[in-house]
Amino acid sequence: MTKNYSALHESMQTRTLANGLRICYLPKEGFSKTFAILATDFGSVDASFTFEGKRYDTPAGVAHFLEHKMFEDEDGNALQKFARTGASPNAFTSHTMTAYHFSCTDRFEENLKILLKFVFTPYFTDENVEKERGIINQEIRMVEDTPNWEVFVGAYEGLYRNHPVRVSIPGSEESISHITPELLYTCHRAFYSPKNMALVVCGTADFEQVCRMAEEISPQDAPEIGQRHYGERRAEVHQPVVTRKMQVSLPQCMVGFKDEPVPAGESRLRRSLIGDLAVRILCGDTSPLYAKLYEKRLLGRDFDVDYSLIPDGACAILGGESRDPAAVREALERETARLAQEGIEPKLFRRMKNALYGMRLRMLDVPDLYARQEIASVFAGEHYLDFAGLFDTIHAEDVQEMFRRWTQPNRSTMSVVEPK
């Protein structure tokens, strides 16, 4: 099926194979590189699930561990194969997905075959799992020594009482010590089913050939997907303040506002657009509050804002270095309450909305960012290019209503990394 978005001068071709694998081609004529990403709707938060009649409560970090091990093959390592073709491969695990991707200037079909084969053909042994454990332990020690990662983890600890998003994506040295080849095979069967996955190609390729290759290499029979468990939800945050001490020259802080989960029937893409707009209006780098706090030297250029959707949850997180985190939190909460009560000044709303639209538009010329946005949208049953039409449905009142939810009692937390 071909979809045209004339207002954006973009188009896409989509198809769902008989085994459930969703394929999307985003043509980019004249681009020298082609980017392909194959992802599963399985991330670090999917640690507890029921599969084939059995309940599994897996160790923290299993999705990330599986990502590392997938490059291993009986006839060598996929990274070495990509090196011979000149492609640039990589992978990542987030809270909500695991993705494998490459970019190349030629030999695209050869590279796509490598990608499809190693992701759909797991190969785990006691020896290669034990070897990988040592590598991941080093990565865990590195992130645990990174202040901006620790303050990020602390923000989710404060926001949620028992949601698995509280746990660091790679897990801990203790948790990954319990991961076995058998557990990895179980997780692969439960979540690397084609019906739980999507393939997006952005650049110059033959769509029909992409579909044929995916059909030949992906499993014909797709097992049922594991049923996930995320624990019980509460409207209030778990802790108002989470504090860690590390070797930093200035405190790092993140302020989180807990939002309502996206209910069935609501567009996740539209909610994400409203959330992005809200955090930018509140304290994005061109907002009035940011300018005020910057002048007072309460925050710097590293201050960042983000709105996040997770299964059974949603939140806004804003933070960076600050010599007075408590003052930053107070200012953010005060401004949120004011915007919830008084509404958003029309000129500010138009300016921020146009800026966000422009940023989303520019992403279309960056194949890897465009493809990543598309694959996340596909998992939500939407397409990224729908953002243009959805923008027309977003009004200042929608953002104001979001601010009202954030200002309900016990909806904010602050994570701080203080100097030792």
PDB file of C-alpha atoms in Angstrom, residues 93-241:
ATOM      1  CA  THR A  93      17.696  -1.049  23.912  1.00  0.00           C
ATOM      2  CA  SER A  94      15.285   1.506  25.353  1.00  0.00           C
ATOM      3  CA  HIS A  95      12.552   1.197  27.940  1.00  0.00           C
ATOM      4  CA  THR A  96      10.105   0.120  25.225  1.00  0.00           C
ATOM      5  CA  MET A  97      11.978  -1.443  22.290  1.00  0.00           C
ATOM      6  CA  THR A  98      15.101  -3.225  21.089  1.00  0.00           C
ATOM      7  CA  ALA A  99      16.348  -2.204  17.647  1.00  0.00           C
ATOM      8  CA  TYR A 100      19.077  -3.285  15.211  1.00  0.00           C
ATOM      9  CA  HIS A 101      20.081  -1.047  12.329  1.00  0.00           C
ATOM     10  CA  PHE A 102      22.661  -0.217   9.687  1.00  0.00           C
ATOM     11  CA  SER A 103      23.370   2.484   7.111  1.00  0.00           C
ATOM     12  CA  CYS A 104      25.226   1.950   3.846  1.00  0.00           C
ATOM     13  CA  THR A 105      25.968   3.605   0.517  1.00  0.00           C
ATOM     14  CA  ASP A 106      25.968   0.374  -1.505  1.00  0.00           C
ATOM     15  CA  ARG A 107      25.389  -3.399  -1.219  1.00  0.00           C
ATOM     16  CA  PHE A 108      22.109  -2.669   0.551  1.00  0.00           C
ATOM     17  CA  GLU A 109      20.466  -6.021  -0.124  1.00  0.00           C
ATOM     18  CA  GLU A 110      23.517  -7.908   1.122  1.00  0.00           C
ATOM     19  CA  ASN A 111      23.435  -5.878   4.340  1.00  0.00           C
ATOM     20  CA  LEU A 112      19.693  -6.355   4.759  1.00  0.00           C
ATOM     21  CA  LYS A 113      20.161 -10.119   4.479  1.00  0.00           C
ATOM     22  CA  ILE A 114      22.767 -10.012   7.285  1.00  0.00           C
ATOM     23  CA  LEU A 115      20.420  -7.950   9.475  1.00  0.00           C
ATOM     24  CA  LEU A 116      17.390 -10.189   8.972  1.00  0.00           C
ATOM     25  CA  LYS A 117      19.351 -13.396   9.433  1.00  0.00           C
ATOM     26  CA  PHE A 118      21.061 -12.604  12.736  1.00  0.00           C
ATOM     27  CA  VAL A 119      17.988 -11.022  14.366  1.00  0.00           C
ATOM     28  CA  PHE A 120      15.697 -13.927  13.507  1.00  0.00           C
ATOM     29  CA  THR A 121      18.298 -16.683  14.155  1.00  0.00           C
ATOM     30  CA  PRO A 122      19.475 -16.632  17.791  1.00  0.00           C
ATOM     31  CA  TYR A 123      22.616 -18.507  18.811  1.00  0.00           C
ATOM     32  CA  PHE A 124      23.391 -18.684  22.527  1.00  0.00           C
ATOM     33  CA  THR A 125      25.821 -20.958  24.370  1.00  0.00           C
ATOM     34  CA  ASP A 126      27.054 -21.069  27.959  1.00  0.00           C
ATOM     35  CA  GLU A 127      30.462 -19.866  26.762  1.00  0.00           C
ATOM     36  CA  ASN A 128      29.347 -16.885  24.674  1.00  0.00           C
ATOM     37  CA  VAL A 129      26.814 -15.788  27.313  1.00  0.00           C
ATOM     38  CA  GLU A 130      29.475 -15.864  30.036  1.00  0.00           C
ATOM     39  CA  LYS A 131      31.874 -13.894  27.842  1.00  0.00           C
ATOM     40  CA  GLU A 132      29.214 -11.240  27.178  1.00  0.00           C
ATOM     41  CA  ARG A 133      28.428 -10.980  30.896  1.00  0.00           C
ATOM     42  CA  GLY A 134      31.909  -9.591  31.532  1.00  0.00           C
ATOM     43  CA  ILE A 135      31.523  -7.022  28.739  1.00  0.00           C
ATOM     44  CA  ILE A 136      28.121  -5.859  29.994  1.00  0.00           C
ATOM     45  CA  ASN A 137      29.403  -5.645  33.573  1.00  0.00           C
ATOM     46  CA  GLN A 138      31.941  -3.103  32.352  1.00  0.00           C
ATOM     47  CA  GLU A 139      29.166  -1.139  30.641  1.00  0.00           C
ATOM     48  CA  ILE A 140      27.071  -1.219  33.828  1.00  0.00           C
ATOM     49  CA  ARG A 141      29.982   0.109  35.897  1.00  0.00           C
ATOM     50  CA  MET A 142      30.471   2.869  33.342  1.00  0.00           C
ATOM     51  CA  VAL A 143      26.830   4.060  33.380  1.00  0.00           C
ATOM     52  CA  GLU A 144      26.681   3.826  37.178  1.00  0.00           C
ATOM     53  CA  ASP A 145      29.610   6.260  37.210  1.00  0.00           C
ATOM     54  CA  THR A 146      27.796   8.700  34.875  1.00  0.00           C
ATOM     55  CA  PRO A 147      25.948  11.447  36.821  1.00  0.00           C
ATOM     56  CA  ASN A 148      23.420  12.333  34.124  1.00  0.00           C
ATOM     57  CA  TRP A 149      22.418   8.661  33.802  1.00  0.00           C
ATOM     58  CA  GLU A 150      22.072   8.208  37.557  1.00  0.00           C
ATOM     59  CA  VAL A 151      19.952  11.343  37.918  1.00  0.00           C
ATOM     60  CA  PHE A 152      17.747  10.046  35.058  1.00  0.00           C
ATOM     61  CA  VAL A 153      17.252   6.676  36.784  1.00  0.00           C
ATOM     62  CA  GLY A 154      16.515   8.492  40.043  1.00  0.00           C
ATOM     63  CA  ALA A 155      13.747  10.517  38.383  1.00  0.00           C
ATOM     64  CA  TYR A 156      11.867   7.338  37.443  1.00  0.00           C
ATOM     65  CA  GLU A 157      12.458   5.901  40.912  1.00  0.00           C
ATOM     66  CA  GLY A 158      10.730   8.957  42.313  1.00  0.00           C
ATOM     67  CA  LEU A 159       7.848   8.911  39.831  1.00  0.00           C
ATOM     68  CA  TYR A 160       6.885   5.219  40.045  1.00  0.00           C
ATOM     69  CA  ARG A 161       6.466   2.851  42.973  1.00  0.00           C
ATOM     70  CA  ASN A 162       6.669  -0.545  41.267  1.00  0.00           C
ATOM     71  CA  HIS A 163       6.744   0.040  37.503  1.00  0.00           C
ATOM     72  CA  PRO A 164       9.814  -1.674  35.906  1.00  0.00           C
ATOM     73  CA  VAL A 165      10.791   1.674  34.342  1.00  0.00           C
ATOM     74  CA  ARG A 166      12.366   2.372  37.765  1.00  0.00           C
ATOM     75  CA  VAL A 167      15.163  -0.072  36.933  1.00  0.00           C
ATOM     76  CA  SER A 168      18.247   0.924  34.924  1.00  0.00           C
ATOM     77  CA  ILE A 169      18.028  -0.438  31.350  1.00  0.00           C
ATOM     78  CA  PRO A 170      21.218  -2.589  31.497  1.00  0.00           C
ATOM     79  CA  GLY A 171      20.305  -3.921  34.966  1.00  0.00           C
ATOM     80  CA  SER A 172      22.971  -4.499  37.613  1.00  0.00           C
ATOM     81  CA  GLU A 173      25.976  -6.795  37.916  1.00  0.00           C
ATOM     82  CA  GLU A 174      23.969  -8.902  40.345  1.00  0.00           C
ATOM     83  CA  SER A 175      20.831  -9.118  38.187  1.00  0.00           C
ATOM     84  CA  ILE A 176      22.587 -10.149  34.966  1.00  0.00           C
ATOM     85  CA  SER A 177      24.471 -12.891  36.825  1.00  0.00           C
ATOM     86  CA  HIS A 178      21.180 -14.864  36.676  1.00  0.00           C
ATOM     87  CA  ILE A 179      20.792 -14.662  32.881  1.00  0.00           C
ATOM     88  CA  THR A 180      21.203 -18.000  31.068  1.00  0.00           C
ATOM     89  CA  PRO A 181      21.053 -19.125  27.419  1.00  0.00           C
ATOM     90  CA  GLU A 182      17.709 -20.807  28.147  1.00  0.00           C
ATOM     91  CA  LEU A 183      16.222 -17.544  29.439  1.00  0.00           C
ATOM     92  CA  LEU A 184      17.483 -15.642  26.388  1.00  0.00           C
ATOM     93  CA  TYR A 185      15.905 -18.211  24.055  1.00  0.00           C
ATOM     94  CA  THR A 186      12.612 -17.882  25.956  1.00  0.00           C
ATOM     95  CA  CYS A 187      12.602 -14.080  25.642  1.00  0.00           C
ATOM     96  CA  HIS A 188      13.465 -14.356  21.946  1.00  0.00           C
ATOM     97  CA  ARG A 189      10.559 -16.752  21.334  1.00  0.00           C
ATOM     98  CA  ALA A 190       8.188 -14.589  23.363  1.00  0.00           C
ATOM     99  CA  PHE A 191       8.984 -11.202  21.806  1.00  0.00           C
ATOM    100  CA  TYR A 192      11.026 -11.644  18.612  1.00  0.00           C
ATOM    101  CA  SER A 193       7.949 -13.033  16.882  1.00  0.00           C
ATOM    102  CA  PRO A 194       7.462 -11.289  13.494  1.00  0.00           C
ATOM    103  CA  LYS A 195       4.006 -10.119  14.614  1.00  0.00           C
ATOM    104  CA  ASN A 196       5.737  -8.147  17.421  1.00  0.00           C
ATOM    105  CA  MET A 197       8.317  -6.583  15.078  1.00  0.00           C
ATOM    106  CA  ALA A 198       8.684  -4.017  12.306  1.00  0.00           C
ATOM    107  CA  LEU A 199      11.210  -3.243   9.567  1.00  0.00           C
ATOM    108  CA  VAL A 200      11.648   0.326   8.298  1.00  0.00           C
ATOM    109  CA  VAL A 201      13.888   1.281   5.373  1.00  0.00           C
ATOM    110  CA  CYS A 202      14.643   4.939   4.605  1.00  0.00           C
ATOM    111  CA  GLY A 203      16.603   5.923   1.505  1.00  0.00           C
ATOM    112  CA  THR A 204      16.827   4.276  -1.906  1.00  0.00           C
ATOM    113  CA  ALA A 205      15.730   0.641  -2.173  1.00  0.00           C
ATOM    114  CA  ASP A 206      13.467  -1.721  -4.092  1.00  0.00           C
ATOM    115  CA  PHE A 207      10.411  -2.131  -1.850  1.00  0.00           C
ATOM    116  CA  GLU A 208       9.269  -5.357  -3.494  1.00  0.00           C
ATOM    117  CA  GLN A 209      12.718  -6.885  -3.064  1.00  0.00           C
ATOM    118  CA  VAL A 210      12.813  -5.803   0.597  1.00  0.00           C
ATOM    119  CA  CYS A 211       9.480  -7.584   1.167  1.00  0.00           C
ATOM    120  CA  ARG A 212      10.643 -10.718  -0.661  1.00  0.00           C
ATOM    121  CA  MET A 213      13.820 -10.936   1.405  1.00  0.00           C
ATOM    122  CA  ALA A 214      11.940 -10.406   4.655  1.00  0.00           C
ATOM    123  CA  GLU A 215       9.428 -13.063   3.655  1.00  0.00           C
ATOM    124  CA  GLU A 216      12.197 -15.586   2.854  1.00  0.00           C
ATOM    125  CA  ILE A 217      14.321 -15.017   5.968  1.00  0.00           C
ATOM    126  CA  SER A 218      11.800 -14.266   8.725  1.00  0.00           C
ATOM    127  CA  PRO A 219      10.025 -17.256  10.356  1.00  0.00           C
ATOM    128  CA  GLN A 220       6.884 -18.438   8.567  1.00  0.00           C
ATOM    129  CA  ASP A 221       5.159 -19.316  11.832  1.00  0.00           C
ATOM    130  CA  ALA A 222       4.932 -16.472  14.326  1.00  0.00           C
ATOM    131  CA  PRO A 223       4.400 -17.564  17.938  1.00  0.00           C
ATOM    132  CA  GLU A 224       2.003 -15.670  20.160  1.00  0.00           C
ATOM    133  CA  ILE A 225       3.523 -12.715  21.984  1.00  0.00           C
ATOM    134  CA  GLY A 226       4.189 -12.845  25.729  1.00  0.00           C
ATOM    135  CA  GLN A 227       1.568 -11.165  27.913  1.00  0.00           C
ATOM    136  CA  ARG A 228       3.319  -8.424  29.889  1.00  0.00           C
ATOM    137  CA  HIS A 229       2.814  -7.365  33.516  1.00  0.00           C
ATOM    138  CA  TYR A 230       3.713  -3.870  34.760  1.00  0.00           C
ATOM    139  CA  GLY A 231       2.366  -3.906  38.311  1.00  0.00           C
ATOM    140  CA  GLU A 232      -0.304  -1.668  39.784  1.00  0.00           C
ATOM    141  CA  ARG A 233      -0.524   2.058  39.058  1.00  0.00           C
ATOM    142  CA  ARG A 234      -1.023   4.955  41.449  1.00  0.00           C
ATOM    143  CA  ALA A 235      -1.733   8.531  40.429  1.00  0.00           C
ATOM    144  CA  GLU A 236       0.745   9.994  42.969  1.00  0.00           C
ATOM    145  CA  VAL A 237       4.527   9.900  42.699  1.00  0.00           C
ATOM    146  CA  HIS A 238       6.417   7.378  44.817  1.00  0.00           C
ATOM    147  CA  GLN A 239       8.942   9.786  46.394  1.00  0.00           C
ATOM    148  CA  PRO A 240       9.069  13.599  46.309  1.00  0.00           C
ATOM    149  CA  VAL A 241      12.899  13.639  46.293  1.00  0.00           C
TER     150      VAL A 241
END
